[in-house]
Amino acid sequence: MGDFLSGKFITFEGGEGSGKSTQVRRLAETLRGKGIGVVETREPGGSPGAEMLRHVLLTGVAEALGPKAEALLFAAARDDHLRVTIRPALERGDWVICDRFADSTRVYQGIGGAVDVEFLGALQDLILQGLRPDLTLILDIPAELGLERAARRRGSQGRDAPDRFEKHPVAHHERLRQGFLDIAKAEPERCAVVDATADEDEVAAEIRQLVTERLAL
Ligand code: TYD
């Protein structure tokens, strides 16, 4: 993260049904309890312009353009999100907790969509301008279990159809899972892997401990 920014930037990554949104909310509550200003956000989305692109991306309207164009649209959404929501929050000293971020593009478009790694790396450098999460928590769960959980959640929300990126077979999601684990291995100082099969309270406790240790709370 750039020195001119004073807040901390935490991202959550992982497969479908890994419980990211619940854990984002719980960590935000914990940090607020310590008197820290927290902005909870998500990708794709997190700003009005990016939420518009979220709709285009997740309904599959953009699927016909191919994974490379989808990567560009995720990047456009991220650019708006950074400008409108993330950078201003960090500049005023708030912490930002984001449900998915750039690693999702590396994994979903890079591995899932076979978009060239160098293209994605160059795109990421252009959009991020040196900003990098202080901590990335990778919630790891076997793909089959995660997909079951995601399907149950959809059922309880009255949504039956999986979104554009959920609908692939289990083996595809297992490759994505490995992609996140490989990022964690390559960047251990930024990333930590959390076992997301444990129950919600245990996962929350592990995350609290990691944030305390890594960000010297
Ligand atoms: P969402 O409903 O937020 O799913 P989840 O609860 O699994 O986070 O949908 C986000 C979907 O968008 C998810 O399937 C991953 C995909 N995605 C990408 O393909 N590339 C990206 O850069 C991002 C941020 C998300």
PDB file of C-alpha atoms and ligand atoms in Angstrom:
ATOM      1  CA  MET A   1       0.000   0.000   0.000  1.00  0.00           C
ATOM      2  CA  GLY A   2       1.238   3.523  -0.762  1.00  0.00           C
ATOM      3  CA  ASP A   3       2.729   5.441   2.153  1.00  0.00           C
ATOM      4  CA  PHE A   4       0.351   8.373   1.723  1.00  0.00           C
ATOM      5  CA  LEU A   5      -2.556   6.144   2.724  1.00  0.00           C
ATOM      6  CA  SER A   6      -3.055   5.568   6.438  1.00  0.00           C
ATOM      7  CA  GLY A   7      -5.861   2.989   6.669  1.00  0.00           C
ATOM      8  CA  LYS A   8      -5.325  -0.740   6.206  1.00  0.00           C
ATOM      9  CA  PHE A   9      -6.613  -2.640   3.212  1.00  0.00           C
ATOM     10  CA  ILE A  10      -7.781  -6.228   3.782  1.00  0.00           C
ATOM     11  CA  THR A  11      -9.151  -8.455   1.013  1.00  0.00           C
ATOM     12  CA  PHE A  12     -10.993 -11.759   1.261  1.00  0.00           C
ATOM     13  CA  GLU A  13     -10.604 -14.290  -1.521  1.00  0.00           C
ATOM     14  CA  GLY A  14     -11.676 -17.870  -2.137  1.00  0.00           C
ATOM     15  CA  GLY A  15     -14.138 -20.046  -3.958  1.00  0.00           C
ATOM     16  CA  GLU A  16     -17.899 -20.057  -4.073  1.00  0.00           C
ATOM     17  CA  GLY A  17     -19.595 -20.757  -0.739  1.00  0.00           C
ATOM     18  CA  SER A  18     -16.454 -20.227   1.336  1.00  0.00           C
ATOM     19  CA  GLY A  19     -18.294 -17.837   3.668  1.00  0.00           C
ATOM     20  CA  LYS A  20     -16.425 -14.675   2.688  1.00  0.00           C
ATOM     21  CA  SER A  21     -19.309 -12.252   3.061  1.00  0.00           C
ATOM     22  CA  THR A  22     -20.177 -13.503   6.574  1.00  0.00           C
ATOM     23  CA  GLN A  23     -16.550 -13.242   7.647  1.00  0.00           C
ATOM     24  CA  VAL A  24     -16.154  -9.775   6.121  1.00  0.00           C
ATOM     25  CA  ARG A  25     -19.106  -8.633   8.235  1.00  0.00           C
ATOM     26  CA  ARG A  26     -17.765 -10.267  11.402  1.00  0.00           C
ATOM     27  CA  LEU A  27     -14.280  -8.816  11.025  1.00  0.00           C
ATOM     28  CA  ALA A  28     -15.762  -5.372  10.366  1.00  0.00           C
ATOM     29  CA  GLU A  29     -17.785  -5.637  13.619  1.00  0.00           C
ATOM     30  CA  THR A  30     -14.681  -6.675  15.561  1.00  0.00           C
ATOM     31  CA  LEU A  31     -12.628  -3.774  14.212  1.00  0.00           C
ATOM     32  CA  ARG A  32     -15.417  -1.250  14.836  1.00  0.00           C
ATOM     33  CA  GLY A  33     -15.499  -2.544  18.418  1.00  0.00           C
ATOM     34  CA  LYS A  34     -11.881  -1.390  18.685  1.00  0.00           C
ATOM     35  CA  GLY A  35     -12.856   2.086  17.505  1.00  0.00           C
ATOM     36  CA  ILE A  36     -11.553   1.665  13.956  1.00  0.00           C
ATOM     37  CA  GLY A  37     -13.529   3.199  11.065  1.00  0.00           C
ATOM     38  CA  VAL A  38     -14.311   0.406   8.610  1.00  0.00           C
ATOM     39  CA  VAL A  39     -15.663   0.382   5.073  1.00  0.00           C
ATOM     40  CA  GLU A  40     -17.071  -2.993   4.000  1.00  0.00           C
ATOM     41  CA  THR A  41     -17.178  -3.443   0.267  1.00  0.00           C
ATOM     42  CA  ARG A  42     -17.147  -6.077  -2.478  1.00  0.00           C
ATOM     43  CA  GLU A  43     -16.161  -6.797  -6.047  1.00  0.00           C
ATOM     44  CA  PRO A  44     -17.371  -6.669  -8.676  1.00  0.00           C
ATOM     45  CA  GLY A  45     -19.125  -3.598  -7.306  1.00  0.00           C
ATOM     46  CA  GLY A  46     -18.583  -1.318  -4.344  1.00  0.00           C
ATOM     47  CA  SER A  47     -19.373   1.950  -6.153  1.00  0.00           C
ATOM     48  CA  PRO A  48     -22.423   2.917  -8.246  1.00  0.00           C
ATOM     49  CA  GLY A  49     -20.555   2.567 -11.549  1.00  0.00           C
ATOM     50  CA  ALA A  50     -18.998  -0.748 -10.606  1.00  0.00           C
ATOM     51  CA  GLU A  51     -22.349  -2.123  -9.372  1.00  0.00           C
ATOM     52  CA  MET A  52     -23.715  -1.445 -12.851  1.00  0.00           C
ATOM     53  CA  LEU A  53     -20.880  -3.508 -14.344  1.00  0.00           C
ATOM     54  CA  ARG A  54     -21.489  -6.213 -11.706  1.00  0.00           C
ATOM     55  CA  HIS A  55     -24.901  -6.764 -13.194  1.00  0.00           C
ATOM     56  CA  VAL A  56     -23.464  -7.035 -16.713  1.00  0.00           C
ATOM     57  CA  LEU A  57     -20.752  -9.475 -15.571  1.00  0.00           C
ATOM     58  CA  LEU A  58     -22.714 -11.790 -13.274  1.00  0.00           C
ATOM     59  CA  THR A  59     -25.802 -12.221 -15.418  1.00  0.00           C
ATOM     60  CA  GLY A  60     -23.532 -13.374 -18.248  1.00  0.00           C
ATOM     61  CA  VAL A  61     -24.538 -10.516 -20.585  1.00  0.00           C
ATOM     62  CA  ALA A  62     -20.820  -9.965 -21.290  1.00  0.00           C
ATOM     63  CA  GLU A  63     -19.971 -13.676 -21.629  1.00  0.00           C
ATOM     64  CA  ALA A  64     -20.246 -13.579 -25.434  1.00  0.00           C
ATOM     65  CA  LEU A  65     -17.387 -11.043 -25.556  1.00  0.00           C
ATOM     66  CA  GLY A  66     -15.034 -13.687 -24.161  1.00  0.00           C
ATOM     67  CA  PRO A  67     -12.912 -13.902 -20.985  1.00  0.00           C
ATOM     68  CA  LYS A  68     -10.390 -11.262 -22.070  1.00  0.00           C
ATOM     69  CA  ALA A  69     -13.105  -8.612 -22.466  1.00  0.00           C
ATOM     70  CA  GLU A  70     -14.633  -9.780 -19.178  1.00  0.00           C
ATOM     71  CA  ALA A  71     -11.233  -9.215 -17.526  1.00  0.00           C
ATOM     72  CA  LEU A  72     -11.266  -5.665 -18.949  1.00  0.00           C
ATOM     73  CA  LEU A  73     -14.750  -5.095 -17.535  1.00  0.00           C
ATOM     74  CA  PHE A  74     -13.711  -6.393 -14.093  1.00  0.00           C
ATOM     75  CA  ALA A  75     -10.744  -4.008 -14.335  1.00  0.00           C
ATOM     76  CA  ALA A  76     -13.016  -1.090 -15.308  1.00  0.00           C
ATOM     77  CA  ALA A  77     -15.246  -1.860 -12.315  1.00  0.00           C
ATOM     78  CA  ARG A  78     -12.153  -2.050 -10.060  1.00  0.00           C
ATOM     79  CA  ASP A  79     -10.848   1.272 -11.368  1.00  0.00           C
ATOM     80  CA  ASP A  80     -14.113   3.000 -10.429  1.00  0.00           C
ATOM     81  CA  HIS A  81     -14.297   1.189  -7.080  1.00  0.00           C
ATOM     82  CA  LEU A  82     -10.739   2.272  -6.211  1.00  0.00           C
ATOM     83  CA  ARG A  83     -11.345   5.901  -7.193  1.00  0.00           C
ATOM     84  CA  VAL A  84     -14.784   6.333  -5.638  1.00  0.00           C
ATOM     85  CA  THR A  85     -14.674   4.088  -2.561  1.00  0.00           C
ATOM     86  CA  ILE A  86     -11.365   2.445  -1.620  1.00  0.00           C
ATOM     87  CA  ARG A  87      -8.731   5.194  -1.966  1.00  0.00           C
ATOM     88  CA  PRO A  88     -10.854   7.925  -0.305  1.00  0.00           C
ATOM     89  CA  ALA A  89     -11.553   5.589   2.629  1.00  0.00           C
ATOM     90  CA  LEU A  90      -7.870   4.696   3.103  1.00  0.00           C
ATOM     91  CA  GLU A  91      -6.889   8.369   2.769  1.00  0.00           C
ATOM     92  CA  ARG A  92      -9.185   9.361   5.624  1.00  0.00           C
ATOM     93  CA  GLY A  93      -7.680   6.590   7.741  1.00  0.00           C
ATOM     94  CA  ASP A  94     -10.500   4.057   7.563  1.00  0.00           C
ATOM     95  CA  TRP A  95      -9.809   0.395   7.077  1.00  0.00           C
ATOM     96  CA  VAL A  96     -11.251  -1.202   3.970  1.00  0.00           C
ATOM     97  CA  ILE A  97     -12.414  -4.812   3.942  1.00  0.00           C
ATOM     98  CA  CYS A  98     -13.197  -6.037   0.465  1.00  0.00           C
ATOM     99  CA  ASP A  99     -14.998  -9.253  -0.519  1.00  0.00           C
ATOM    100  CA  ARG A 100     -12.901 -10.326  -3.548  1.00  0.00           C
ATOM    101  CA  PHE A 101     -10.333  -8.161  -5.326  1.00  0.00           C
ATOM    102  CA  ALA A 102      -7.566  -8.490  -7.924  1.00  0.00           C
ATOM    103  CA  ASP A 103      -6.653 -12.100  -7.057  1.00  0.00           C
ATOM    104  CA  SER A 104     -10.127 -13.114  -8.233  1.00  0.00           C
ATOM    105  CA  THR A 105      -9.284 -11.789 -11.705  1.00  0.00           C
ATOM    106  CA  ARG A 106      -5.980 -13.677 -11.717  1.00  0.00           C
ATOM    107  CA  VAL A 107      -7.795 -16.871 -10.780  1.00  0.00           C
ATOM    108  CA  TYR A 108     -11.195 -16.670 -12.499  1.00  0.00           C
ATOM    109  CA  GLN A 109     -10.085 -14.978 -15.727  1.00  0.00           C
ATOM    110  CA  GLY A 110      -6.466 -16.252 -15.724  1.00  0.00           C
ATOM    111  CA  ILE A 111      -7.082 -19.883 -14.809  1.00  0.00           C
ATOM    112  CA  GLY A 112     -10.819 -20.160 -15.390  1.00  0.00           C
ATOM    113  CA  GLY A 113     -10.838 -18.169 -18.625  1.00  0.00           C
ATOM    114  CA  ALA A 114      -7.272 -18.932 -19.831  1.00  0.00           C
ATOM    115  CA  VAL A 115      -6.517 -15.219 -20.271  1.00  0.00           C
ATOM    116  CA  ASP A 116      -2.787 -14.609 -20.710  1.00  0.00           C
ATOM    117  CA  VAL A 117      -1.028 -14.117 -17.358  1.00  0.00           C
ATOM    118  CA  GLU A 118       1.167 -11.285 -18.651  1.00  0.00           C
ATOM    119  CA  PHE A 119      -1.830  -9.425 -20.034  1.00  0.00           C
ATOM    120  CA  LEU A 120      -3.580  -9.721 -16.662  1.00  0.00           C
ATOM    121  CA  GLY A 121      -0.438  -8.679 -14.781  1.00  0.00           C
ATOM    122  CA  ALA A 122      -0.017  -5.552 -16.925  1.00  0.00           C
ATOM    123  CA  LEU A 123      -3.701  -4.705 -16.542  1.00  0.00           C
ATOM    124  CA  GLN A 124      -3.497  -5.124 -12.780  1.00  0.00           C
ATOM    125  CA  ASP A 125      -0.418  -2.860 -12.546  1.00  0.00           C
ATOM    126  CA  LEU A 126      -2.202  -0.173 -14.565  1.00  0.00           C
ATOM    127  CA  ILE A 127      -5.329  -0.225 -12.426  1.00  0.00           C
ATOM    128  CA  LEU A 128      -3.739  -0.636  -8.989  1.00  0.00           C
ATOM    129  CA  GLN A 129      -0.972   1.956  -9.420  1.00  0.00           C
ATOM    130  CA  GLY A 130       1.140   0.372  -6.698  1.00  0.00           C
ATOM    131  CA  LEU A 131      -1.708  -0.154  -4.234  1.00  0.00           C
ATOM    132  CA  ARG A 132      -1.699  -3.621  -2.748  1.00  0.00           C
ATOM    133  CA  PRO A 133      -3.749  -5.207   0.022  1.00  0.00           C
ATOM    134  CA  ASP A 134      -1.963  -5.197   3.396  1.00  0.00           C
ATOM    135  CA  LEU A 135      -3.467  -8.601   4.057  1.00  0.00           C
ATOM    136  CA  THR A 136      -5.331 -11.085   1.873  1.00  0.00           C
ATOM    137  CA  LEU A 137      -7.282 -13.824   3.636  1.00  0.00           C
ATOM    138  CA  ILE A 138      -7.874 -16.821   1.395  1.00  0.00           C
ATOM    139  CA  LEU A 139     -10.845 -18.827   2.646  1.00  0.00           C
ATOM    140  CA  ASP A 140     -10.133 -22.351   1.491  1.00  0.00           C
ATOM    141  CA  ILE A 141     -12.816 -24.995   1.059  1.00  0.00           C
ATOM    142  CA  PRO A 142     -13.092 -28.108  -1.161  1.00  0.00           C
ATOM    143  CA  ALA A 143     -14.957 -27.001  -4.291  1.00  0.00           C
ATOM    144  CA  GLU A 144     -17.750 -29.531  -3.934  1.00  0.00           C
ATOM    145  CA  LEU A 145     -18.601 -28.447  -0.403  1.00  0.00           C
ATOM    146  CA  GLY A 146     -18.416 -24.750  -1.327  1.00  0.00           C
ATOM    147  CA  LEU A 147     -20.743 -25.222  -4.296  1.00  0.00           C
ATOM    148  CA  GLU A 148     -23.251 -27.077  -2.081  1.00  0.00           C
ATOM    149  CA  ARG A 149     -23.180 -24.225   0.411  1.00  0.00           C
ATOM    150  CA  ALA A 150     -23.592 -21.636  -2.363  1.00  0.00           C
ATOM    151  CA  ALA A 151     -26.578 -23.560  -3.786  1.00  0.00           C
ATOM    152  CA  ARG A 152     -28.214 -23.711  -0.318  1.00  0.00           C
ATOM    153  CA  ARG A 153     -27.694 -19.968   0.102  1.00  0.00           C
ATOM    154  CA  ARG A 154     -29.256 -19.274  -3.296  1.00  0.00           C
ATOM    155  CA  GLY A 155     -32.222 -21.474  -2.360  1.00  0.00           C
ATOM    156  CA  SER A 156     -32.773 -19.571   0.890  1.00  0.00           C
ATOM    157  CA  GLN A 157     -32.659 -16.277  -1.025  1.00  0.00           C
ATOM    158  CA  GLY A 158     -35.172 -17.550  -3.594  1.00  0.00           C
ATOM    159  CA  ARG A 159     -32.549 -17.472  -6.386  1.00  0.00           C
ATOM    160  CA  ASP A 160     -32.333 -20.764  -8.207  1.00  0.00           C
ATOM    161  CA  ALA A 161     -29.927 -20.183 -11.072  1.00  0.00           C
ATOM    162  CA  PRO A 162     -26.160 -20.141 -10.431  1.00  0.00           C
ATOM    163  CA  ASP A 163     -24.434 -16.995 -11.731  1.00  0.00           C
ATOM    164  CA  ARG A 164     -22.141 -16.846 -14.762  1.00  0.00           C
ATOM    165  CA  PHE A 165     -19.055 -17.990 -12.798  1.00  0.00           C
ATOM    166  CA  GLU A 166     -20.694 -20.507 -10.478  1.00  0.00           C
ATOM    167  CA  LYS A 167     -22.204 -22.718 -13.161  1.00  0.00           C
ATOM    168  CA  HIS A 168     -18.994 -24.608 -14.100  1.00  0.00           C
ATOM    169  CA  PRO A 169     -18.343 -28.254 -13.056  1.00  0.00           C
ATOM    170  CA  VAL A 170     -16.647 -29.101  -9.749  1.00  0.00           C
ATOM    171  CA  ALA A 171     -13.287 -29.908 -11.404  1.00  0.00           C
ATOM    172  CA  HIS A 172     -13.140 -26.365 -12.781  1.00  0.00           C
ATOM    173  CA  HIS A 173     -13.763 -24.897  -9.323  1.00  0.00           C
ATOM    174  CA  GLU A 174     -11.112 -27.199  -7.874  1.00  0.00           C
ATOM    175  CA  ARG A 175      -8.587 -25.685 -10.338  1.00  0.00           C
ATOM    176  CA  LEU A 176      -9.616 -22.213  -9.187  1.00  0.00           C
ATOM    177  CA  ARG A 177      -9.134 -23.290  -5.570  1.00  0.00           C
ATOM    178  CA  GLN A 178      -5.610 -24.420  -6.408  1.00  0.00           C
ATOM    179  CA  GLY A 179      -5.027 -21.069  -8.114  1.00  0.00           C
ATOM    180  CA  PHE A 180      -5.768 -19.200  -4.885  1.00  0.00           C
ATOM    181  CA  LEU A 181      -3.520 -21.577  -2.908  1.00  0.00           C
ATOM    182  CA  ASP A 182      -0.706 -20.972  -5.420  1.00  0.00           C
ATOM    183  CA  ILE A 183      -1.034 -17.199  -4.980  1.00  0.00           C
ATOM    184  CA  ALA A 184      -0.819 -17.670  -1.200  1.00  0.00           C
ATOM    185  CA  LYS A 185       2.330 -19.755  -1.630  1.00  0.00           C
ATOM    186  CA  ALA A 186       3.916 -17.205  -3.962  1.00  0.00           C
ATOM    187  CA  GLU A 187       3.111 -14.208  -1.732  1.00  0.00           C
ATOM    188  CA  PRO A 188       3.180 -15.466   1.867  1.00  0.00           C
ATOM    189  CA  GLU A 189       3.893 -12.015   3.331  1.00  0.00           C
ATOM    190  CA  ARG A 190       0.605 -10.672   1.924  1.00  0.00           C
ATOM    191  CA  CYS A 191      -1.598 -13.777   2.044  1.00  0.00           C
ATOM    192  CA  ALA A 192      -2.859 -16.182   4.692  1.00  0.00           C
ATOM    193  CA  VAL A 193      -4.908 -19.320   4.037  1.00  0.00           C
ATOM    194  CA  VAL A 194      -7.820 -19.980   6.394  1.00  0.00           C
ATOM    195  CA  ASP A 195      -9.592 -23.349   6.616  1.00  0.00           C
ATOM    196  CA  ALA A 196     -13.165 -22.384   5.741  1.00  0.00           C
ATOM    197  CA  THR A 197     -14.621 -25.825   6.527  1.00  0.00           C
ATOM    198  CA  ALA A 198     -14.429 -25.071  10.254  1.00  0.00           C
ATOM    199  CA  ASP A 199     -17.529 -23.590  11.866  1.00  0.00           C
ATOM    200  CA  GLU A 200     -18.254 -19.904  11.510  1.00  0.00           C
ATOM    201  CA  ASP A 201     -17.062 -18.895  15.001  1.00  0.00           C
ATOM    202  CA  GLU A 202     -13.784 -20.782  14.641  1.00  0.00           C
ATOM    203  CA  VAL A 203     -13.104 -19.198  11.251  1.00  0.00           C
ATOM    204  CA  ALA A 204     -13.875 -15.752  12.706  1.00  0.00           C
ATOM    205  CA  ALA A 205     -11.489 -16.387  15.619  1.00  0.00           C
ATOM    206  CA  GLU A 206      -8.676 -17.475  13.306  1.00  0.00           C
ATOM    207  CA  ILE A 207      -9.185 -14.380  11.178  1.00  0.00           C
ATOM    208  CA  ARG A 208      -9.118 -12.104  14.256  1.00  0.00           C
ATOM    209  CA  GLN A 209      -5.838 -13.696  15.300  1.00  0.00           C
ATOM    210  CA  LEU A 210      -4.290 -13.318  11.844  1.00  0.00           C
ATOM    211  CA  VAL A 211      -5.314  -9.672  11.610  1.00  0.00           C
ATOM    212  CA  THR A 212      -3.906  -8.972  15.064  1.00  0.00           C
ATOM    213  CA  GLU A 213      -0.592 -10.673  14.292  1.00  0.00           C
ATOM    214  CA  ARG A 214      -0.098  -9.476  10.734  1.00  0.00           C
ATOM    215  CA  LEU A 215      -1.317  -5.918  11.112  1.00  0.00           C
ATOM    216  CA  ALA A 216       0.046  -5.364  14.628  1.00  0.00           C
ATOM    217  CA  LEU A 217      -3.322  -4.365  16.061  1.00  0.00           C
TER     218      LEU A 217
HETATM  219  P1  TYD B   1     -20.579 -13.079  -5.920  1.00  0.00           P
HETATM  220  O1  TYD B   1     -22.055 -13.238  -6.005  1.00  0.00           O
HETATM  221  O2  TYD B   1     -20.027 -11.898  -5.208  1.00  0.00           O
HETATM  222  O3  TYD B   1     -19.980 -14.436  -5.444  1.00  0.00           O
HETATM  223  P2  TYD B   1     -19.180 -14.917  -4.203  1.00  0.00           P
HETATM  224  O4  TYD B   1     -20.185 -14.963  -3.096  1.00  0.00           O
HETATM  225  O5  TYD B   1     -18.715 -16.257  -4.649  1.00  0.00           O
HETATM  226  O6  TYD B   1     -18.052 -13.936  -3.979  1.00  0.00           O
HETATM  227  O7  TYD B   1     -20.054 -13.141  -7.417  1.00  0.00           O
HETATM  228  C1  TYD B   1     -18.799 -12.802  -7.781  1.00  0.00           C
HETATM  229  C2  TYD B   1     -18.436 -13.690  -8.945  1.00  0.00           C
HETATM  230  O8  TYD B   1     -17.584 -12.973  -9.827  1.00  0.00           O
HETATM  231  C3  TYD B   1     -17.662 -14.918  -8.488  1.00  0.00           C
HETATM  232  O9  TYD B   1     -18.154 -16.057  -9.164  1.00  0.00           O
HETATM  233  C4  TYD B   1     -16.251 -14.641  -8.946  1.00  0.00           C
HETATM  234  C5  TYD B   1     -16.409 -13.702 -10.103  1.00  0.00           C
HETATM  235  N1  TYD B   1     -15.280 -12.752 -10.258  1.00  0.00           N
HETATM  236  C6  TYD B   1     -14.444 -12.895 -11.350  1.00  0.00           C
HETATM  237  O10 TYD B   1     -14.634 -13.797 -12.170  1.00  0.00           O
HETATM  238  N2  TYD B   1     -13.402 -12.014 -11.501  1.00  0.00           N
HETATM  239  C7  TYD B   1     -13.175 -10.987 -10.634  1.00  0.00           C
HETATM  240  O11 TYD B   1     -12.214 -10.199 -10.808  1.00  0.00           O
HETATM  241  C8  TYD B   1     -14.056 -10.838  -9.511  1.00  0.00           C
HETATM  242  C9  TYD B   1     -13.855  -9.727  -8.537  1.00  0.00           C
HETATM  243  C10 TYD B   1     -15.102 -11.749  -9.362  1.00  0.00           C
END
